[in-house]
Amino acid sequence: MARRIINVEDVLFARREALLAKQRKGSPAATNKAAFSRRELLAGAGIAACGLAVGCAGQENVHVPNASDMVGGPQVAAALHVTNPATNREIEGYASAPSINRGESISLYVNTSEPMYTLEVFRIGWYGGQGSRSMITPLVLPGTKQPDPPIQATGLIECDWQDPYVLQTSNSLDPSDWPSGVYVAKLTASASGKESYIIFVVRDDTRASDLLFQTSVNTYQAYNDWGGRSLYTSPRAYAVSFNRPYNDAAYGTGDFLCWEFHMVRFLESQGYDVTYTTDVDTHVQGGLLRLHKAFLVVGHDEYWTWAMRDNVEDARNGGVNLGFFGSNVSYWQIRYEPSPITKADHRTIVCFKEQDPDPMAHASSSLERRYTTVRYRSHMVGRPEDILVGQMWETWPAEGDIVITDASHWIFEQTGLKNGDHLTGLLGYEVDRMWSHSPAGTYRITYSTYKYYGETRHSDMTVYTARSGATVIATGTMQWNWGLSNVLIGGISYENSAAQQATRNILRKFGALPNSPVAQ
C-alpha cells in the first residue's frame, strides 16, 4: 500500500481549565473541576492573540495553546493537517466502536447536508517523518443529512444515524497489513471542502508486543460536549454516549492530538514494538494486558471503571510493567451501560460525580455500593489512585518546569542532567504528587514547585517496584510527552533530548528496545 502524508499543522486545542481559572474568582476547591466547550475556548478571551503568556487569576504565564498553535517544525512533514475545518457541523461522524481487532469491520456514521463526500483512512505513525500511511483508495460516497438527537433526562445525547460506511480491515495473518494502531477516517465534503475526522483504534489481540499503548477514550467522551452536554457542561450530563461525534475544535479526534499523538510519533520513530488498545478494551478483556511487557497510560486518562482498575492491578501483580506518562489517572469511577438505541454494550458512560443522585450509592449490598460513580479516593470507593500509580492528582492548572532531584537515578542515565536541572515547560497542565498511600519503596526522582493562586505547591515523578518485580513509573505531569516530539506548540518547541533519553531508559527497563517494529 502506498504511503501518503496527512499534513499536520494543528493538533492542540485550548486547555479548558486554564480559561476557567482566568474567569473564576478566588481559589477553587482542590477537587472542583469543570470545563467549557472546546469551541468556547477557541473563541474565548483572545487566546490566539495572547500567545503563550496568558495571565490567569493568581497564575503567572499560564500558556493556553489553541488548536492552531501546534505546527510541524522544519523536520516534521507531519500528520492531521486540517486546512478547511468543519467548524459548523458541515461534515462530521462517529464510529460504531472505539476499537476493533485486526480483521474485523467498523461502521462509520457520517452527517452532511452536502450531496457527496470523500472518505480516506490513515494509520497515524512515523513513516519516515511523513506521519501517516494511507490504507484505502479514497472513496466518493453519497452524503446523508442525519437527524439531531434529543437530550434525555440524564443529559444523554445519542445519535441514531443510518447508512454507515462499513470499513473492513484485513483478515490477513500478515501483521503489517492493517497493523494495530491509531487510525483516522478523513471526511471531506464535496461542495465546501470542509474536513473532519473519525478516530478509532485497530487492536491485535493475539500478538504479544513489547508495549501496549492505551488511548484514553473515556476521557475523550467525558469532555465531549457535542450536542450541548458533557460531564462538565452546565447543566451537565450524568451519562454520555460514544454514539456521537467528538466536537469540532478537535476535528473529531477527541483528546488524542493533545496528549497522546506525541508519544505515538516517538515510539514509532524509534522503532519500538507497540500495539494499541483503549479504555473500553482494558475493561472488557483486561487479561490480554499480560501478553505484553509493559502497559502505557499516556494521555489524560481520568475516567476508569472498577474492572479497569482490577485488570491493570492484576497485570502489575503478574509482572507487567506500568508507565504512566500522563497525570490525573483513574480519578473518577464510571460505569458502562449499553446503548439505549442499538443495545450495543459499553456505548454509554455513566458518571454522577456525586453520591446521592447515583442509585448505586443506595444499593443494599456494599459490593454494589462500591461502584458508585464518585472519586476513587472517596470512602464509597476506597481505592486512592496512588495505591496503583504511586502518586495522585493534586492541581489544575499548573505550569512550569520539571526539576531533577536525583540525576544519578537510572532513569536519567546518558541524559547529561544534574541535580537542579530543569526540563523546561514539561510541567502541567494537571499534575500529581506523592500522597499517603503510595506503595512501600516509592521513590521520588523529581520535585517540581509551581505557584498556584499565590501558594507554592509541588509535583513529583516517582518509581516503585511491585512485589511481582514490575516497575511502575509515573511522570506526574501531562506535558511530559510534549518533550518527545518536534511538533511546535504556539511557535515554541518543547522537544527535549533529556526527556527522550529518559523515556528510552524507562522503556529499556520495561524490556522494550528500539528498532524492533513489526510494522512501521
Short mmCIF file of C-alpha atoms in Angstrom, two decimals:
data_model
loop_
_atom_site.label_atom_id
_atom_site.label_comp_id
_atom_site.label_asym_id
_atom_site.label_seq_id
_atom_site.Cartn_x
_atom_site.Cartn_y
_atom_site.Cartn_z
CA MET A 1 0.00 0.00 0.00
CA ALA A 2 1.39 3.41 -0.95
CA ARG A 3 2.23 5.82 1.84
CA ARG A 4 0.67 9.23 1.95
CA ILE A 5 1.19 12.36 4.01
CA ILE A 6 -1.62 13.82 6.05
CA ASN A 7 -0.11 17.24 6.68
CA VAL A 8 -0.15 18.36 10.32
CA GLU A 9 -0.48 21.90 11.37
CA ASP A 10 -2.83 22.00 14.33
CA VAL A 11 -3.06 19.36 16.93
CA LEU A 12 -3.58 21.05 20.26
CA PHE A 13 -6.87 22.64 21.20
CA ALA A 14 -7.09 25.18 24.02
CA ARG A 15 -6.88 23.93 27.55
CA ARG A 16 -10.31 24.37 29.05
CA GLU A 17 -9.25 24.51 32.68
CA ALA A 18 -6.82 27.37 32.16
CA LEU A 19 -9.58 29.52 30.71
CA LEU A 20 -11.79 28.63 33.64
CA ALA A 21 -9.06 29.71 36.03
CA LYS A 22 -8.98 33.06 34.28
CA GLN A 23 -12.71 33.53 34.72
CA ARG A 24 -13.04 32.22 38.27
CA LYS A 25 -12.84 34.36 41.38
CA GLY A 26 -10.73 33.20 44.29
CA SER A 27 -9.11 29.83 44.79
CA PRO A 28 -11.19 26.81 43.80
CA ALA A 29 -11.62 23.73 45.91
CA ALA A 30 -8.87 21.28 45.04
CA THR A 31 -11.32 18.72 43.68
CA ASN A 32 -13.69 21.07 41.85
CA LYS A 33 -13.13 20.65 38.12
CA ALA A 34 -15.31 22.00 35.32
CA ALA A 35 -14.97 22.90 31.66
CA PHE A 36 -16.17 25.00 28.80
CA SER A 37 -16.77 23.61 25.36
CA ARG A 38 -13.72 23.49 23.13
CA ARG A 39 -15.47 25.89 20.75
CA GLU A 40 -15.86 28.46 23.56
CA LEU A 41 -12.23 28.00 24.49
CA LEU A 42 -11.01 28.56 20.98
CA ALA A 43 -13.07 31.72 20.65
CA GLY A 44 -12.65 32.96 24.19
CA ALA A 45 -10.53 35.56 25.89
CA GLY A 46 -8.32 36.45 22.95
CA ILE A 47 -6.30 33.28 23.38
CA ALA A 48 -4.79 33.26 19.93
CA ALA A 49 -3.68 36.87 20.21
CA CYS A 50 -2.26 36.38 23.68
CA GLY A 51 0.07 33.61 22.55
CA LEU A 52 1.79 31.66 25.28
CA ALA A 53 1.63 34.14 28.13
CA VAL A 54 -1.98 34.39 29.28
CA GLY A 55 -2.45 35.68 32.80
CA CYS A 56 -4.97 33.73 34.84
CA ALA A 57 -6.28 34.70 38.24
CA GLY A 58 -3.33 34.30 40.56
CA GLN A 59 -1.33 32.47 37.91
CA GLU A 60 1.78 33.74 36.16
CA ASN A 61 2.43 32.97 32.49
CA VAL A 62 -0.10 30.19 32.11
CA HIS A 63 0.10 29.35 28.43
CA VAL A 64 -3.07 28.37 26.65
CA PRO A 65 -2.23 27.00 23.20
CA ASN A 66 -5.19 26.67 20.89
CA ALA A 67 -5.98 24.28 18.09
CA SER A 68 -3.96 26.20 15.54
CA ASP A 69 -0.91 26.61 17.76
CA MET A 70 0.67 23.24 17.11
CA VAL A 71 2.57 23.14 13.85
CA GLY A 72 5.17 20.94 12.26
CA GLY A 73 8.71 22.19 12.57
CA PRO A 74 11.22 22.03 9.74
CA GLN A 75 11.77 18.32 10.29
CA VAL A 76 8.06 17.43 10.50
CA ALA A 77 6.12 16.57 7.39
CA ALA A 78 3.56 15.56 10.00
CA ALA A 79 0.01 14.34 10.14
CA LEU A 80 -3.50 15.59 10.60
CA HIS A 81 -3.43 18.99 9.00
CA VAL A 82 -6.89 20.49 8.55
CA THR A 83 -6.87 23.37 6.07
CA ASN A 84 -10.65 23.82 5.99
CA PRO A 85 -12.10 22.54 9.28
CA ALA A 86 -15.81 21.83 9.58
CA THR A 87 -16.45 24.25 12.45
CA ASN A 88 -20.22 24.44 11.90
CA ARG A 89 -21.00 20.75 11.53
CA GLU A 90 -20.73 20.82 7.75
CA ILE A 91 -19.46 17.25 7.94
CA GLU A 92 -18.95 15.04 10.99
CA GLY A 93 -19.09 11.43 12.07
CA TYR A 94 -18.51 8.73 14.64
CA ALA A 95 -17.51 5.07 14.68
CA SER A 96 -19.56 2.12 15.89
CA ALA A 97 -16.80 1.17 18.35
CA PRO A 98 -13.71 2.83 19.84
CA SER A 99 -11.63 -0.09 18.56
CA ILE A 100 -11.73 -3.26 16.53
CA ASN A 101 -9.44 -6.25 16.30
CA ARG A 102 -7.49 -6.83 13.09
CA GLY A 103 -9.74 -8.47 10.54
CA GLU A 104 -12.95 -7.01 11.95
CA SER A 105 -15.14 -4.33 10.39
CA ILE A 106 -16.21 -0.98 11.80
CA SER A 107 -19.18 1.19 10.80
CA LEU A 108 -18.56 4.89 10.13
CA TYR A 109 -21.63 7.11 10.51
CA VAL A 110 -21.44 10.43 8.67
CA ASN A 111 -23.65 13.51 8.74
CA THR A 112 -23.51 16.12 5.98
CA SER A 113 -26.07 18.10 4.02
CA GLU A 114 -23.77 18.11 1.01
CA PRO A 115 -24.52 15.65 -1.79
CA MET A 116 -21.22 13.78 -1.69
CA TYR A 117 -18.12 13.42 0.45
CA THR A 118 -14.70 11.79 0.16
CA LEU A 119 -13.60 9.17 2.68
CA GLU A 120 -9.92 8.41 3.27
CA VAL A 121 -8.42 6.24 6.03
CA PHE A 122 -4.96 6.67 7.52
CA ARG A 123 -2.87 5.00 10.18
CA ILE A 124 -1.02 7.52 12.35
CA GLY A 125 2.65 6.76 12.92
CA TRP A 126 6.08 7.89 11.83
CA TYR A 127 6.70 6.55 8.33
CA GLY A 128 9.98 8.34 7.83
CA GLY A 129 8.54 11.61 9.09
CA GLN A 130 5.53 11.56 6.77
CA GLY A 131 3.33 10.92 9.79
CA SER A 132 0.80 8.55 8.33
CA ARG A 133 0.03 5.78 5.88
CA SER A 134 -2.95 5.70 3.54
CA MET A 135 -4.91 2.48 3.99
CA ILE A 136 -7.54 2.66 1.25
CA THR A 137 -8.08 4.27 -2.12
CA PRO A 138 -10.14 7.45 -1.49
CA LEU A 139 -13.86 6.82 -1.87
CA VAL A 140 -16.54 9.26 -3.02
CA LEU A 141 -19.77 8.48 -1.19
CA PRO A 142 -23.28 9.97 -1.09
CA GLY A 143 -23.90 12.37 1.78
CA THR A 144 -26.76 11.93 4.25
CA LYS A 145 -28.32 14.61 6.41
CA GLN A 146 -28.78 12.86 9.74
CA PRO A 147 -31.27 13.86 12.47
CA ASP A 148 -30.22 15.74 15.61
CA PRO A 149 -30.84 13.63 18.71
CA PRO A 150 -32.90 14.80 21.69
CA ILE A 151 -31.39 15.49 25.12
CA GLN A 152 -32.60 12.85 27.55
CA ALA A 153 -33.38 13.38 31.24
CA THR A 154 -29.87 12.29 32.28
CA GLY A 155 -28.36 14.69 29.74
CA LEU A 156 -27.52 11.76 27.48
CA ILE A 157 -27.27 12.69 23.81
CA GLU A 158 -27.16 9.68 21.50
CA CYS A 159 -27.32 9.72 17.72
CA ASP A 160 -29.40 7.21 15.78
CA TRP A 161 -27.79 7.73 12.41
CA GLN A 162 -28.25 5.43 9.46
CA ASP A 163 -26.50 4.22 6.31
CA PRO A 164 -22.95 3.85 7.64
CA TYR A 165 -19.96 3.03 5.52
CA VAL A 166 -18.71 -0.35 6.71
CA LEU A 167 -14.91 -0.44 6.67
CA GLN A 168 -13.45 -3.94 6.52
CA THR A 169 -9.92 -4.46 7.80
CA SER A 170 -7.80 -7.31 6.54
CA ASN A 171 -8.02 -10.79 7.97
CA SER A 172 -4.50 -11.50 6.69
CA LEU A 173 -2.06 -13.22 9.00
CA ASP A 174 0.49 -10.63 7.93
CA PRO A 175 0.75 -8.21 10.92
CA SER A 176 1.93 -5.42 8.61
CA ASP A 177 -1.47 -5.41 6.86
CA TRP A 178 -3.79 -3.18 8.92
CA PRO A 179 -1.37 -3.33 11.86
CA SER A 180 -2.50 -2.31 15.30
CA GLY A 181 -2.51 1.45 15.60
CA VAL A 182 -4.45 4.68 15.89
CA TYR A 183 -6.44 5.32 12.73
CA VAL A 184 -8.42 8.27 11.39
CA ALA A 185 -11.05 8.38 8.71
CA LYS A 186 -10.82 11.75 6.98
CA LEU A 187 -14.13 13.19 5.75
CA THR A 188 -14.12 15.91 3.08
CA ALA A 189 -17.40 17.48 1.95
CA SER A 190 -17.72 17.72 -1.82
CA ALA A 191 -19.03 21.26 -2.29
CA SER A 192 -17.47 23.25 0.56
CA GLY A 193 -14.33 21.16 1.01
CA LYS A 194 -14.91 21.17 4.78
CA GLU A 195 -12.97 18.46 6.66
CA SER A 196 -13.25 16.45 9.85
CA TYR A 197 -12.13 13.09 11.21
CA ILE A 198 -13.39 9.94 12.85
CA ILE A 199 -10.86 8.30 15.15
CA PHE A 200 -10.62 4.61 16.07
CA VAL A 201 -8.05 2.02 17.13
CA VAL A 202 -7.14 -1.26 15.49
CA ARG A 203 -6.01 -3.83 18.07
CA ASP A 204 -4.05 -7.05 17.68
CA ASP A 205 -5.43 -9.29 20.39
CA THR A 206 -3.25 -12.28 19.64
CA ARG A 207 0.19 -10.67 19.42
CA ALA A 208 2.47 -10.28 22.43
CA SER A 209 4.10 -6.94 21.66
CA ASP A 210 6.62 -5.33 23.99
CA LEU A 211 4.42 -2.30 24.66
CA LEU A 212 0.65 -1.89 24.86
CA PHE A 213 -0.47 1.73 24.43
CA GLN A 214 -3.87 2.67 25.89
CA THR A 215 -5.83 5.53 24.34
CA SER A 216 -7.97 7.43 26.86
CA VAL A 217 -11.32 7.26 25.11
CA ASN A 218 -13.33 7.53 28.33
CA THR A 219 -11.88 10.97 28.97
CA TYR A 220 -12.32 11.97 25.33
CA GLN A 221 -16.01 11.32 25.80
CA ALA A 222 -16.33 12.84 29.27
CA TYR A 223 -15.22 16.23 27.93
CA ASN A 224 -17.08 15.90 24.62
CA ASP A 225 -19.89 18.47 24.57
CA TRP A 226 -21.25 17.63 21.11
CA GLY A 227 -24.97 18.38 21.17
CA GLY A 228 -24.58 20.66 24.19
CA ARG A 229 -23.91 18.27 27.07
CA SER A 230 -20.88 16.60 28.63
CA LEU A 231 -19.86 15.58 32.14
CA TYR A 232 -18.70 19.20 32.56
CA THR A 233 -21.34 21.45 30.99
CA SER A 234 -23.86 23.44 33.00
CA PRO A 235 -26.27 21.75 33.28
CA ARG A 236 -24.10 18.71 32.97
CA ALA A 237 -24.94 15.22 31.85
CA TYR A 238 -24.86 12.18 34.11
CA ALA A 239 -24.43 9.93 31.08
CA VAL A 240 -22.63 10.44 27.78
CA SER A 241 -22.70 8.33 24.64
CA PHE A 242 -19.99 7.10 22.28
CA ASN A 243 -22.68 7.25 19.57
CA ARG A 244 -21.95 10.85 18.59
CA PRO A 245 -19.09 12.79 17.01
CA TYR A 246 -16.37 14.47 19.04
CA ASN A 247 -16.88 18.21 18.98
CA ASP A 248 -15.41 20.18 16.14
CA ALA A 249 -12.47 22.02 17.75
CA ALA A 250 -10.58 18.71 17.89
CA TYR A 251 -11.70 17.91 14.32
CA GLY A 252 -13.30 14.70 15.54
CA THR A 253 -10.24 13.18 17.23
CA GLY A 254 -11.11 13.61 20.91
CA ASP A 255 -8.07 14.30 23.10
CA PHE A 256 -5.68 12.18 21.04
CA LEU A 257 -3.97 15.07 19.30
CA CYS A 258 -3.47 16.99 22.51
CA TRP A 259 -1.75 14.43 24.71
CA GLU A 260 -1.17 11.07 23.01
CA PHE A 261 -0.05 11.95 19.48
CA HIS A 262 3.47 12.93 20.62
CA MET A 263 4.17 9.57 22.25
CA VAL A 264 2.88 7.72 19.18
CA ARG A 265 5.32 9.65 16.97
CA PHE A 266 8.18 8.99 19.38
CA LEU A 267 7.57 5.26 19.80
CA GLU A 268 7.18 4.63 16.09
CA SER A 269 10.06 6.88 15.06
CA GLN A 270 12.31 4.89 17.39
CA GLY A 271 11.03 1.57 16.11
CA TYR A 272 9.52 0.16 19.31
CA ASP A 273 7.33 -2.92 19.14
CA VAL A 274 3.97 -1.43 20.18
CA THR A 275 0.32 -2.33 19.81
CA TYR A 276 -2.68 -0.20 20.74
CA THR A 277 -5.84 -0.51 22.80
CA THR A 278 -8.47 1.63 24.54
CA ASP A 279 -10.01 2.07 27.99
CA VAL A 280 -13.02 0.02 26.91
CA ASP A 281 -10.80 -2.91 25.93
CA THR A 282 -8.94 -2.78 29.24
CA HIS A 283 -12.36 -3.09 30.90
CA VAL A 284 -13.64 -5.90 28.67
CA GLN A 285 -10.57 -8.08 28.19
CA GLY A 286 -8.02 -6.96 30.73
CA GLY A 287 -6.41 -10.38 30.80
CA LEU A 288 -4.76 -9.53 27.48
CA LEU A 289 -2.54 -7.00 29.25
CA ARG A 290 -0.45 -9.93 30.44
CA LEU A 291 0.63 -10.64 26.85
CA HIS A 292 2.83 -7.54 26.96
CA LYS A 293 5.97 -6.48 28.80
CA ALA A 294 4.58 -3.06 29.64
CA PHE A 295 1.28 -1.19 29.64
CA LEU A 296 1.45 2.52 28.82
CA VAL A 297 -1.14 5.03 30.04
CA VAL A 298 -0.16 8.09 28.06
CA GLY A 299 -2.89 10.68 27.92
CA HIS A 300 -5.45 12.33 30.14
CA ASP A 301 -6.85 9.05 31.48
CA GLU A 302 -9.13 10.42 34.19
CA TYR A 303 -12.17 8.10 33.94
CA TRP A 304 -11.88 4.41 34.82
CA THR A 305 -14.25 1.58 35.62
CA TRP A 306 -13.78 -0.72 38.61
CA ALA A 307 -12.86 -3.53 36.21
CA MET A 308 -10.18 -1.37 34.59
CA ARG A 309 -8.56 -0.84 37.99
CA ASP A 310 -8.81 -4.55 38.74
CA ASN A 311 -7.31 -5.53 35.40
CA VAL A 312 -4.40 -3.08 35.50
CA GLU A 313 -3.55 -4.00 39.09
CA ASP A 314 -3.77 -7.68 38.15
CA ALA A 315 -1.37 -7.09 35.27
CA ARG A 316 1.08 -5.32 37.58
CA ASN A 317 0.78 -8.15 40.09
CA GLY A 318 1.54 -10.56 37.27
CA GLY A 319 4.77 -8.76 36.41
CA VAL A 320 3.60 -6.36 33.69
CA ASN A 321 5.43 -3.03 33.93
CA LEU A 322 3.32 0.14 34.04
CA GLY A 323 4.23 3.51 32.57
CA PHE A 324 2.00 6.46 33.49
CA PHE A 325 3.15 9.19 31.11
CA GLY A 326 0.26 11.49 31.97
CA SER A 327 -1.45 12.62 35.15
CA ASN A 328 -4.89 12.68 36.79
CA VAL A 329 -5.10 8.92 36.22
CA SER A 330 -8.10 6.91 37.49
CA TYR A 331 -9.62 9.92 39.27
CA TRP A 332 -13.35 9.36 38.62
CA GLN A 333 -15.08 6.00 38.67
CA ILE A 334 -17.53 5.36 35.84
CA ARG A 335 -19.84 2.57 34.79
CA TYR A 336 -20.58 1.40 31.26
CA GLU A 337 -24.13 0.73 30.10
CA PRO A 338 -25.45 -0.48 26.74
CA SER A 339 -26.70 1.95 24.14
CA PRO A 340 -30.41 2.61 24.71
CA ILE A 341 -30.84 2.70 20.91
CA THR A 342 -28.61 0.00 19.46
CA LYS A 343 -28.32 -2.10 22.66
CA ALA A 344 -24.58 -2.49 21.96
CA ASP A 345 -22.55 -2.94 25.14
CA HIS A 346 -20.21 -0.30 26.58
CA ARG A 347 -21.55 2.57 24.47
CA THR A 348 -22.75 4.72 27.38
CA ILE A 349 -20.61 6.16 30.18
CA VAL A 350 -22.40 6.85 33.48
CA CYS A 351 -20.79 9.22 35.98
CA PHE A 352 -22.88 11.14 38.54
CA LYS A 353 -19.82 12.59 40.35
CA GLU A 354 -21.95 12.85 43.45
CA GLN A 355 -23.09 10.16 45.84
CA ASP A 356 -26.75 10.97 46.44
CA PRO A 357 -28.11 11.06 42.88
CA ASP A 358 -26.37 7.82 41.92
CA PRO A 359 -28.76 4.89 42.52
CA MET A 360 -25.78 2.61 43.12
CA ALA A 361 -24.93 4.56 46.28
CA HIS A 362 -28.18 3.36 47.82
CA ALA A 363 -27.82 -0.33 46.96
CA SER A 364 -28.32 -2.73 49.85
CA SER A 365 -25.01 -4.51 49.25
CA SER A 366 -21.65 -2.91 49.94
CA LEU A 367 -20.33 -4.89 46.96
CA GLU A 368 -22.69 -2.88 44.77
CA ARG A 369 -22.19 0.45 46.54
CA ARG A 370 -18.50 0.37 45.73
CA TYR A 371 -19.42 1.04 42.08
CA THR A 372 -20.82 4.48 42.96
CA THR A 373 -19.54 6.97 40.38
CA VAL A 374 -17.53 9.28 42.60
CA ARG A 375 -13.80 9.81 43.06
CA TYR A 376 -11.68 6.73 43.53
CA ARG A 377 -10.21 8.28 46.67
CA SER A 378 -13.66 8.71 48.25
CA HIS A 379 -14.77 6.47 51.11
CA MET A 380 -17.50 4.95 48.91
CA VAL A 381 -14.91 3.50 46.54
CA GLY A 382 -11.83 3.35 48.76
CA ARG A 383 -9.21 2.93 46.03
CA PRO A 384 -6.97 6.03 46.08
CA GLU A 385 -5.07 6.46 42.85
CA ASP A 386 -1.65 6.35 44.48
CA ILE A 387 -2.14 2.72 45.55
CA LEU A 388 -1.65 1.88 41.88
CA VAL A 389 0.14 4.84 40.32
CA GLY A 390 2.45 5.74 43.22
CA GLN A 391 1.05 9.28 43.29
CA MET A 392 -2.24 11.00 42.59
CA TRP A 393 -3.82 14.18 41.30
CA GLU A 394 -3.05 17.44 43.04
CA THR A 395 -3.81 20.52 40.94
CA TRP A 396 -5.02 22.16 37.78
CA PRO A 397 -3.96 24.36 36.13
CA ALA A 398 -0.24 24.18 36.74
CA GLU A 399 2.60 25.44 34.60
CA GLY A 400 6.36 25.21 34.96
CA ASP A 401 9.44 23.06 34.61
CA ILE A 402 10.24 19.58 35.86
CA VAL A 403 13.15 19.88 38.32
CA ILE A 404 15.59 16.99 38.72
CA THR A 405 16.37 15.94 42.29
CA ASP A 406 18.24 12.65 41.67
CA ALA A 407 20.18 12.85 38.44
CA SER A 408 22.06 9.68 39.42
CA HIS A 409 18.92 7.55 39.06
CA TRP A 410 18.93 5.02 36.22
CA ILE A 411 16.06 6.88 34.56
CA PHE A 412 18.45 9.76 33.85
CA GLU A 413 21.41 7.75 32.58
CA GLN A 414 23.04 9.30 29.48
CA THR A 415 20.85 12.40 29.73
CA GLY A 416 23.62 14.71 30.96
CA LEU A 417 21.28 16.04 33.64
CA LYS A 418 22.47 17.27 37.03
CA ASN A 419 20.54 17.82 40.24
CA GLY A 420 18.63 21.06 39.96
CA ASP A 421 18.41 20.99 36.17
CA HIS A 422 15.07 21.85 34.57
CA LEU A 423 13.06 20.14 31.82
CA THR A 424 11.60 23.37 30.52
CA GLY A 425 7.85 23.65 30.06
CA LEU A 426 7.11 19.97 30.70
CA LEU A 427 5.22 20.52 33.98
CA GLY A 428 1.47 20.90 33.59
CA TYR A 429 -1.32 21.38 32.92
CA GLU A 430 -2.61 18.90 35.51
CA VAL A 431 -0.08 17.49 37.93
CA ASP A 432 0.22 14.74 40.54
CA ARG A 433 2.29 14.24 43.66
CA MET A 434 3.01 11.55 46.24
CA TRP A 435 0.32 11.18 48.89
CA SER A 436 -0.06 8.80 51.81
CA HIS A 437 -0.99 5.54 50.06
CA SER A 438 2.00 5.14 47.76
CA PRO A 439 3.35 1.57 47.78
CA ALA A 440 6.30 0.87 50.05
CA GLY A 441 9.55 1.87 48.40
CA THR A 442 8.02 4.50 46.11
CA TYR A 443 10.89 6.82 45.25
CA ARG A 444 10.75 10.46 44.17
CA ILE A 445 13.22 11.42 41.43
CA THR A 446 11.91 14.91 40.64
CA TYR A 447 10.40 17.56 42.91
CA SER A 448 8.97 20.43 40.90
CA THR A 449 7.45 23.50 42.53
CA TYR A 450 4.96 25.89 40.94
CA LYS A 451 2.69 28.72 42.00
CA TYR A 452 -1.00 28.06 42.46
CA TYR A 453 -3.01 31.17 43.34
CA GLY A 454 -0.01 32.54 45.20
CA GLU A 455 0.60 29.26 47.03
CA THR A 456 3.68 27.14 46.38
CA ARG A 457 2.84 23.55 45.53
CA HIS A 458 4.83 20.71 44.02
CA SER A 459 4.63 17.78 41.64
CA ASP A 460 6.63 14.54 41.72
CA MET A 461 7.96 11.97 39.29
CA THR A 462 8.04 8.60 41.02
CA VAL A 463 9.06 5.00 40.57
CA TYR A 464 8.41 1.84 42.58
CA THR A 465 8.91 -1.88 42.20
CA ALA A 466 5.85 -4.07 42.82
CA ARG A 467 6.13 -7.37 44.68
CA SER A 468 5.89 -9.11 41.30
CA GLY A 469 9.03 -7.32 40.17
CA ALA A 470 7.10 -5.00 37.85
CA THR A 471 8.42 -1.45 37.58
CA VAL A 472 5.84 1.34 37.86
CA ILE A 473 6.80 4.81 36.62
CA ALA A 474 4.67 7.96 36.87
CA THR A 475 5.78 11.30 35.40
CA GLY A 476 3.26 13.31 37.43
CA THR A 477 2.56 15.66 34.51
CA MET A 478 0.57 15.58 31.30
CA GLN A 479 3.12 17.63 29.36
CA TRP A 480 5.98 15.11 29.54
CA ASN A 481 5.01 13.88 26.09
CA TRP A 482 5.44 17.34 24.57
CA GLY A 483 9.17 16.81 25.05
CA LEU A 484 9.11 13.69 22.87
CA SER A 485 8.01 15.41 19.66
CA ASN A 486 9.38 18.14 17.40
CA VAL A 487 5.89 19.46 16.81
CA LEU A 488 5.78 23.16 17.70
CA ILE A 489 3.24 24.45 20.24
CA GLY A 490 2.43 28.11 19.89
CA GLY A 491 5.54 28.51 17.82
CA ILE A 492 7.68 27.01 20.61
CA SER A 493 9.42 23.65 20.53
CA TYR A 494 9.23 21.67 23.76
CA GLU A 495 11.32 18.86 22.31
CA ASN A 496 13.76 17.78 24.98
CA SER A 497 16.56 15.30 24.33
CA ALA A 498 16.91 14.51 28.04
CA ALA A 499 13.21 13.62 28.32
CA GLN A 500 13.57 11.49 25.21
CA GLN A 501 16.57 9.62 26.63
CA ALA A 502 14.82 9.19 29.99
CA THR A 503 11.86 7.68 28.14
CA ARG A 504 14.20 5.28 26.32
CA ASN A 505 15.71 4.31 29.68
CA ILE A 506 12.26 3.63 31.11
CA LEU A 507 11.25 1.51 28.14
CA ARG A 508 14.55 -0.37 28.30
CA LYS A 509 13.83 -1.15 31.96
CA PHE A 510 10.45 -2.46 30.80
CA GLY A 511 12.24 -4.81 28.39
CA ALA A 512 11.47 -2.87 25.22
CA LEU A 513 14.25 -1.88 22.83
CA PRO A 514 14.05 0.44 19.82
CA ASN A 515 14.42 -0.63 16.21
CA SER A 516 12.29 -3.74 16.62
CA PRO A 517 8.98 -2.82 14.94
CA VAL A 518 6.65 -5.32 13.38
CA ALA A 519 5.12 -2.71 11.09
CA GLN A 520 6.10 0.90 10.61
#
